[in-house]
Amino acid sequence: MTGYVATIGMFDGVHLGHQFVLRHVVDTARETGLQSMAITFDQTMHRDQVLTSLSAKRLLLSKTGVNRIEVLQFTDELRQMTAREFMERVLKEQLDVKILLTGYDNRFGHDRKEGFADYVRYGQELGIEVRALPPAPSNGMGMGEGPTISSSYIRRLLADGHVGKASEGLGYPYTILGRVEHGEHIGTKLGFPTANIVPVDKSQLIPAAGAYAVKVRMENSVEWKHGMMNIGMRPTFDGHQQTLEVHIFRLSEDLYGQQLLVSFVERLREEQRFESIEALMSQLQQDAVLAEQILNQDMDEI
């Protein structure tokens, strides 16, 4: 039989809840002899800062085992379609969807007034079987009781600096891609030379200000190095612009112009203003020791 088992979503972050849904899509496709498909949208549909760039989302979706990833451009034409028009013109005619898996609370179509029962009825008219997905587990997936995993829940965790909890919900460490640009070289003067990171995707959410234990992968390398990152306004130096500065332990290499992947492991402390440079240097030394302990423990748990 030709055609697809599909589900629709923004899939921002491709977190554990999304992975749960996509496993059902893959399993249903295998059971019915169809192919599996994840249907998503380009980044223009986002109103919030995103957890993943479109390229990162594609990569994460591909790891779920779906046969096809379809990214729809959120054009005016698509925006104005009713739910039935979308099912007929996009799902049936364009994408050859035979089975649509969706949650009871999922909504599509320009007015979003219709719901699951309407989609079932339209599907019967169009030859698309609409099935309900089982409820996604809460937070989840063997991690105990807690809120249902969602992209907005993970954004809130990151906005509060809870990168460890956010990574639990994602199922992988929260990561940003940035290019190293020239900064003010303050870290070098303090004995902790830093790479000044400018995120490649300006729409990606940056965790709350503070110091973090991180792992860093340099361009053209597969090795993850240990380090610490500071996000904030550098209040000790009366800074007025947020910076992302990463110090990689035991590295003296010139990184200017390189792209770095930075994965957040744990927050060390909030951003704070120090009364003297000496006090800041002392705190950075403590941060480095704590970061190494956290990162070494993280390695032991892999």
XYZ file of N, CA, C and O in Angstrom, residues 96-210:
460
model
N -0.488 12.751 0.172
C -0.958 11.360 0.125
C -1.037 10.729 1.521
O -0.595 9.595 1.735
N -1.603 11.477 2.467
C -1.772 10.969 3.832
C -2.976 10.032 3.868
O -4.069 10.391 3.451
N -2.766 8.820 4.369
C -3.846 7.842 4.494
C -4.363 7.763 5.932
O -5.549 7.511 6.162
N -3.452 7.942 6.905
C -3.834 7.918 8.321
C -3.231 9.143 8.991
O -2.029 9.394 8.879
N -4.065 9.905 9.686
C -3.605 11.082 10.420
C -3.747 10.802 11.913
O -4.843 10.510 12.397
N -2.631 10.877 12.637
C -2.648 10.735 14.088
C -2.607 12.118 14.708
O -1.713 12.913 14.410
N -3.566 12.408 15.575
C -3.627 13.736 16.185
C -4.226 13.640 17.580
O -4.987 12.722 17.881
N -3.888 14.586 18.430
C -4.452 14.633 19.774
C -5.826 15.273 19.768
O -6.180 16.020 18.849
N -6.595 14.986 20.823
C -7.940 15.562 20.912
C -7.904 17.085 20.989
O -8.840 17.759 20.566
N -6.829 17.642 21.535
C -6.773 19.086 21.710
C -5.987 19.788 20.604
O -5.788 20.994 20.646
N -5.526 19.035 19.592
C -4.816 19.664 18.477
C -5.803 20.416 17.592
O -6.921 19.961 17.363
N -5.358 21.553 17.073
C -6.207 22.372 16.210
C -5.416 22.813 14.991
O -4.258 23.196 15.103
N -6.056 22.753 13.811
C -5.468 23.364 12.620
C -6.590 23.963 11.795
O -7.776 23.761 12.071
N -6.247 24.724 10.753
C -7.242 25.501 10.036
C -7.205 26.941 10.509
O -6.844 27.223 11.650
N -7.615 27.889 9.654
C -7.381 29.310 9.941
C -8.151 29.826 11.142
O -7.699 30.731 11.841
N -9.340 29.266 11.456
C -10.087 29.773 12.609
C -9.913 28.904 13.855
O -10.250 29.298 14.961
N -9.380 27.692 13.671
C -9.106 26.755 14.767
C -10.334 26.493 15.648
O -10.213 26.183 16.816
N -11.523 26.616 15.061
C -12.742 26.371 15.831
C -13.135 24.907 15.806
O -13.855 24.433 16.677
N -12.698 24.198 14.771
C -13.063 22.793 14.640
C -12.134 21.931 15.477
O -11.037 22.346 15.839
N -12.619 20.735 15.783
C -11.842 19.850 16.638
C -11.801 18.441 16.109
O -12.130 18.168 14.940
N -11.439 17.517 16.993
C -11.174 16.145 16.593
C -12.362 15.508 15.866
O -12.186 14.858 14.822
N -13.575 15.681 16.389
C -14.754 15.059 15.749
C -14.936 15.573 14.323
O -15.327 14.812 13.421
N -14.646 16.859 14.103
C -14.755 17.422 12.755
C -13.706 16.802 11.837
O -13.997 16.482 10.679
N -12.494 16.624 12.347
C -11.436 16.047 11.526
C -11.771 14.605 11.142
O -11.500 14.173 10.012
N -12.368 13.863 12.067
C -12.786 12.493 11.766
C -13.810 12.500 10.635
O -13.729 11.707 9.687
N -14.782 13.405 10.725
C -15.833 13.481 9.703
C -15.261 13.866 8.340
O -15.595 13.254 7.314
N -14.395 14.890 8.325
C -13.775 15.290 7.058
C -12.943 14.136 6.489
O -12.930 13.905 5.273
N -12.249 13.442 7.376
C -11.419 12.331 6.918
C -12.241 11.231 6.277
O -11.835 10.647 5.259
N -13.405 10.944 6.843
C -14.287 9.920 6.260
C -14.721 10.337 4.856
O -14.832 9.504 3.961
N -14.951 11.629 4.667
C -15.358 12.135 3.347
C -14.211 12.089 2.342
O -14.432 11.903 1.136
N -12.979 12.239 2.836
C -11.819 12.367 1.959
C -11.008 11.090 1.823
O -10.087 11.020 1.001
N -11.309 10.089 2.624
C -10.533 8.857 2.573
C -9.275 8.904 3.422
O -8.296 8.203 3.133
N -9.299 9.729 4.458
C -8.198 9.796 5.415
C -8.712 9.295 6.763
O -9.661 9.845 7.313
N -8.089 8.266 7.294
C -8.484 7.763 8.609
C -7.838 8.634 9.688
O -6.605 8.762 9.724
N -8.642 9.235 10.540
C -8.126 10.093 11.614
C -8.195 9.320 12.922
O -9.261 8.877 13.341
N -7.040 9.137 13.547
C -6.959 8.390 14.802
C -6.459 9.306 15.916
O -5.649 10.211 15.682
N -6.943 9.033 17.120
C -6.510 9.807 18.290
C -5.204 9.253 18.824
O -5.035 8.042 18.957
N -4.293 10.145 19.125
C -3.060 9.743 19.792
C -3.332 9.489 21.265
O -4.185 10.160 21.865
N -2.628 8.562 21.894
C -2.765 8.408 23.354
C -2.196 9.630 24.050
O -1.364 10.346 23.479
N -2.650 9.914 25.265
C -2.125 11.080 25.984
C -0.623 10.947 26.183
O -0.116 9.878 26.515
N 0.076 12.045 25.948
C 1.523 12.048 26.186
C 1.772 11.981 27.681
O 1.007 12.543 28.478
N 2.812 11.288 28.091
C 3.115 11.189 29.519
C 3.516 12.536 30.092
O 3.918 13.442 29.370
N 3.393 12.644 31.406
C 3.823 13.871 32.065
C 5.333 13.851 32.191
O 6.002 12.978 31.667
N 5.849 14.751 32.921
C 7.307 14.910 33.086
C 7.843 13.916 34.095
O 7.955 14.190 35.275
N 8.250 12.820 33.680
C 7.719 12.263 32.450
C 8.683 11.188 32.008
O 9.859 11.165 32.285
N 8.109 10.219 31.330
C 8.878 9.198 30.666
C 9.850 8.535 31.641
O 11.031 8.374 31.379
N 9.340 8.228 32.820
C 10.197 7.601 33.814
C 10.863 8.572 34.755
O 11.661 8.184 35.592
N 10.527 9.874 34.651
C 11.182 10.872 35.494
C 10.301 11.333 36.639
O 10.580 12.320 37.287
N 9.168 10.648 36.845
C 8.320 11.026 37.965
C 7.186 11.938 37.548
O 7.015 12.282 36.388
N 6.407 12.339 38.528
C 5.262 13.201 38.265
C 5.717 14.615 37.940
O 6.764 15.068 38.362
N 4.896 15.326 37.200
C 5.226 16.706 36.869
C 4.351 17.192 35.739
O 3.461 16.481 35.276
N 4.586 18.415 35.264
C 3.778 18.964 34.172
C 3.954 18.157 32.892
O 4.983 17.503 32.690
N 2.937 18.181 32.042
C 3.068 17.577 30.731
C 4.189 18.276 29.982
O 4.287 19.496 29.992
N 5.033 17.494 29.330
C 6.145 18.082 28.598
C 5.615 18.822 27.383
O 4.863 18.275 26.585
N 6.009 20.069 27.239
C 5.629 20.872 26.091
C 6.755 21.844 25.791
O 7.633 22.092 26.635
N 6.744 22.400 24.587
C 7.772 23.376 24.227
C 7.690 24.602 25.120
O 8.722 25.156 25.534
N 6.482 25.050 25.440
C 6.340 26.232 26.293
C 6.842 25.964 27.708
O 7.452 26.849 28.343
N 6.626 24.756 28.215
C 7.138 24.380 29.543
C 8.666 24.428 29.551
O 9.285 24.960 30.485
N 9.291 23.905 28.500
C 10.750 23.906 28.429
C 11.273 25.332 28.275
O 12.300 25.691 28.860
N 10.579 26.162 27.505
C 10.999 27.572 27.392
C 10.983 28.255 28.748
O 11.883 29.038 29.066
N 9.965 27.967 29.551
C 9.892 28.582 30.889
C 11.060 28.118 31.755
O 11.647 28.913 32.497
N 11.398 26.836 31.682
C 12.526 26.333 32.454
C 13.814 27.049 32.064
O 14.599 27.475 32.925
N 14.044 27.197 30.773
C 15.268 27.850 30.307
C 15.285 29.326 30.686
O 16.329 29.867 31.075
N 14.130 29.972 30.599
C 14.050 31.388 30.956
C 14.346 31.609 32.428
O 14.756 32.707 32.833
N 14.160 30.567 33.245
C 14.473 30.645 34.677
C 15.849 30.062 34.995
O 16.230 29.971 36.168
N 16.574 29.627 33.974
C 17.915 29.099 34.183
C 17.988 27.632 34.526
O 19.076 27.108 34.807
N 16.866 26.922 34.499
C 16.847 25.504 34.885
C 17.223 24.631 33.685
O 16.401 23.854 33.169
N 18.483 24.738 33.253
C 18.888 24.037 32.033
C 18.925 22.529 32.225
O 18.697 21.772 31.272
N 19.224 22.069 33.431
C 19.235 20.634 33.692
C 17.853 20.019 33.533
O 17.682 18.986 32.880
N 16.847 20.666 34.126
C 15.468 20.176 34.006
C 14.978 20.270 32.565
O 14.249 19.390 32.083
N 15.372 21.350 31.883
C 14.976 21.500 30.483
C 15.549 20.354 29.645
O 14.858 19.799 28.785
N 16.782 19.986 29.912
C 17.410 18.899 29.166
C 16.721 17.567 29.437
O 16.621 16.714 28.554
N 16.230 17.372 30.670
C 15.470 16.159 30.983
C 14.209 16.092 30.129
O 13.832 15.030 29.637
N 13.531 17.218 29.975
C 12.319 17.241 29.167
C 12.590 17.088 27.684
O 11.794 16.503 26.946
N 13.735 17.612 27.237
C 14.108 17.487 25.829
C 14.583 16.075 25.499
O 14.382 15.578 24.392
N 15.254 15.465 26.459
C 15.866 14.164 26.205
C 17.288 14.289 25.693
O 17.917 13.300 25.305
N 17.822 15.495 25.698
C 19.195 15.774 25.273
C 19.561 17.160 25.814
O 18.679 17.949 26.160
N 20.856 17.495 25.901
C 21.240 18.804 26.447
C 20.814 19.955 25.533
O 20.957 19.857 24.304
N 20.311 21.015 26.150
C 19.952 22.195 25.354
C 21.225 22.795 24.771
O 22.220 23.001 25.478
N 21.209 23.092 23.470
C 22.423 23.473 22.755
C 22.183 24.685 21.866
O 21.126 24.810 21.243
N 23.180 25.576 21.826
C 23.125 26.699 20.899
C 24.349 26.650 19.992
O 25.409 26.156 20.377
N 24.189 27.166 18.784
C 25.286 27.278 17.825
C 25.619 28.752 17.688
O 24.745 29.582 17.425
N 26.900 29.085 17.894
C 27.295 30.482 17.813
C 28.632 30.657 17.126
O 29.456 29.740 17.093
N 28.829 31.835 16.582
C 30.105 32.175 15.958
C 30.925 33.006 16.930
O 30.391 33.890 17.614
N 32.224 32.736 16.975
C 33.117 33.475 17.869
C 33.498 34.800 17.217
O 34.043 34.822 16.102
N 33.190 35.891 17.910
C 33.545 37.226 17.427
C 34.393 37.933 18.479
O 34.431 37.536 19.642
N 35.048 38.989 18.064
C 35.914 39.725 18.983
C 35.083 40.393 20.080
O 34.031 40.979 19.814
N 35.555 40.279 21.301
C 34.926 40.950 22.434
C 35.878 41.969 23.029
O 36.749 42.517 22.336
N 35.754 42.203 24.326
C 36.580 43.215 24.989
C 37.771 42.606 25.733
O 38.509 43.316 26.418
N 37.934 41.288 25.619
C 39.091 40.584 26.198
C 39.180 40.731 27.723
O 40.268 40.647 28.293
N 38.040 40.934 28.367
C 38.046 41.063 29.821
C 38.435 39.751 30.483
O 39.188 39.722 31.452
N 37.915 38.619 29.926
C 38.220 37.321 30.502
C 39.706 37.028 30.527
O 40.235 36.460 31.497
N 40.408 37.422 29.468
C 41.856 37.186 29.410
C 42.563 37.912 30.547
O 43.468 37.363 31.196
N 42.146 39.143 30.810
C 42.753 39.929 31.888
C 42.479 39.307 33.260
O 43.247 39.498 34.190
N 41.385 38.538 33.363
C 41.029 37.913 34.634
C 41.638 36.519 34.795
O 41.453 35.874 35.828
N 42.354 36.074 33.777
C 42.935 34.741 33.834
C 42.027 33.655 33.312
O 42.344 32.463 33.422
N 40.877 34.041 32.728
C 39.927 33.090 32.161
C 39.545 33.560 30.758
O 38.475 34.140 30.551
N 40.428 33.347 29.777
C 40.133 33.806 28.412
C 38.841 33.196 27.898
O 38.598 31.999 28.074
N 38.023 34.019 27.281
C 36.714 33.560 26.824
C 36.530 33.809 25.340
O 37.126 34.720 24.766
N 35.692 32.979 24.740
C 35.255 33.190 23.361
C 33.900 33.891 23.421
O 32.974 33.415 24.085
N 33.806 35.018 22.759
C 32.568 35.795 22.718
C 31.658 35.211 21.637
O 31.974 35.263 20.450
N 30.535 34.617 22.055
C 29.656 33.874 21.144
C 28.481 34.738 20.691
O 27.784 35.332 21.510
N 28.262 34.761 19.377
C 27.071 35.399 18.813
C 26.224 34.304 18.183
O 26.668 33.655 17.222
N 25.024 34.044 18.712
C 24.205 32.947 18.181
C 23.940 33.084 16.687
O 23.672 34.193 16.195
N 24.021 31.979 15.979
C 23.768 31.977 14.539
C 22.297 32.234 14.265
O 21.938 32.976 13.352
N 21.419 31.616 15.067
C 19.972 31.817 14.919
C 19.519 32.842 15.953
O 19.458 32.554 17.148
N 19.226 34.045 15.488
C 18.863 35.135 16.400
C 17.544 34.879 17.120
O 17.246 35.515 18.137
N 16.738 33.945 16.596
C 15.440 33.680 17.214
C 15.519 32.609 18.299
O 14.520 32.342 18.969
N 16.695 31.988 18.488
C 16.787 30.917 19.485
C 16.836 31.494 20.894
O 17.523 32.479 21.160
N 16.113 30.850 21.791
C 16.025 31.294 23.176
C 17.370 31.108 23.874
O 17.988 30.044 23.786
N 17.795 32.144 24.580
C 19.019 32.090 25.373
C 18.616 31.903 26.839
O 17.744 32.612 27.334
N 19.224 30.950 27.551
C 18.868 30.755 28.966
C 19.083 32.013 29.796
O 19.754 32.957 29.371
N 18.525 32.006 31.003
C 18.616 33.151 31.912
C 20.067 33.524 32.179
O 20.976 32.698 32.090
N 20.270 34.792 32.534
C 21.610 35.271 32.861
C 22.191 34.454 34.011
O 21.480 34.027 34.922
N 23.503 34.245 33.962
C 24.169 33.508 35.016
C 25.375 32.764 34.484
O 25.743 32.891 33.312
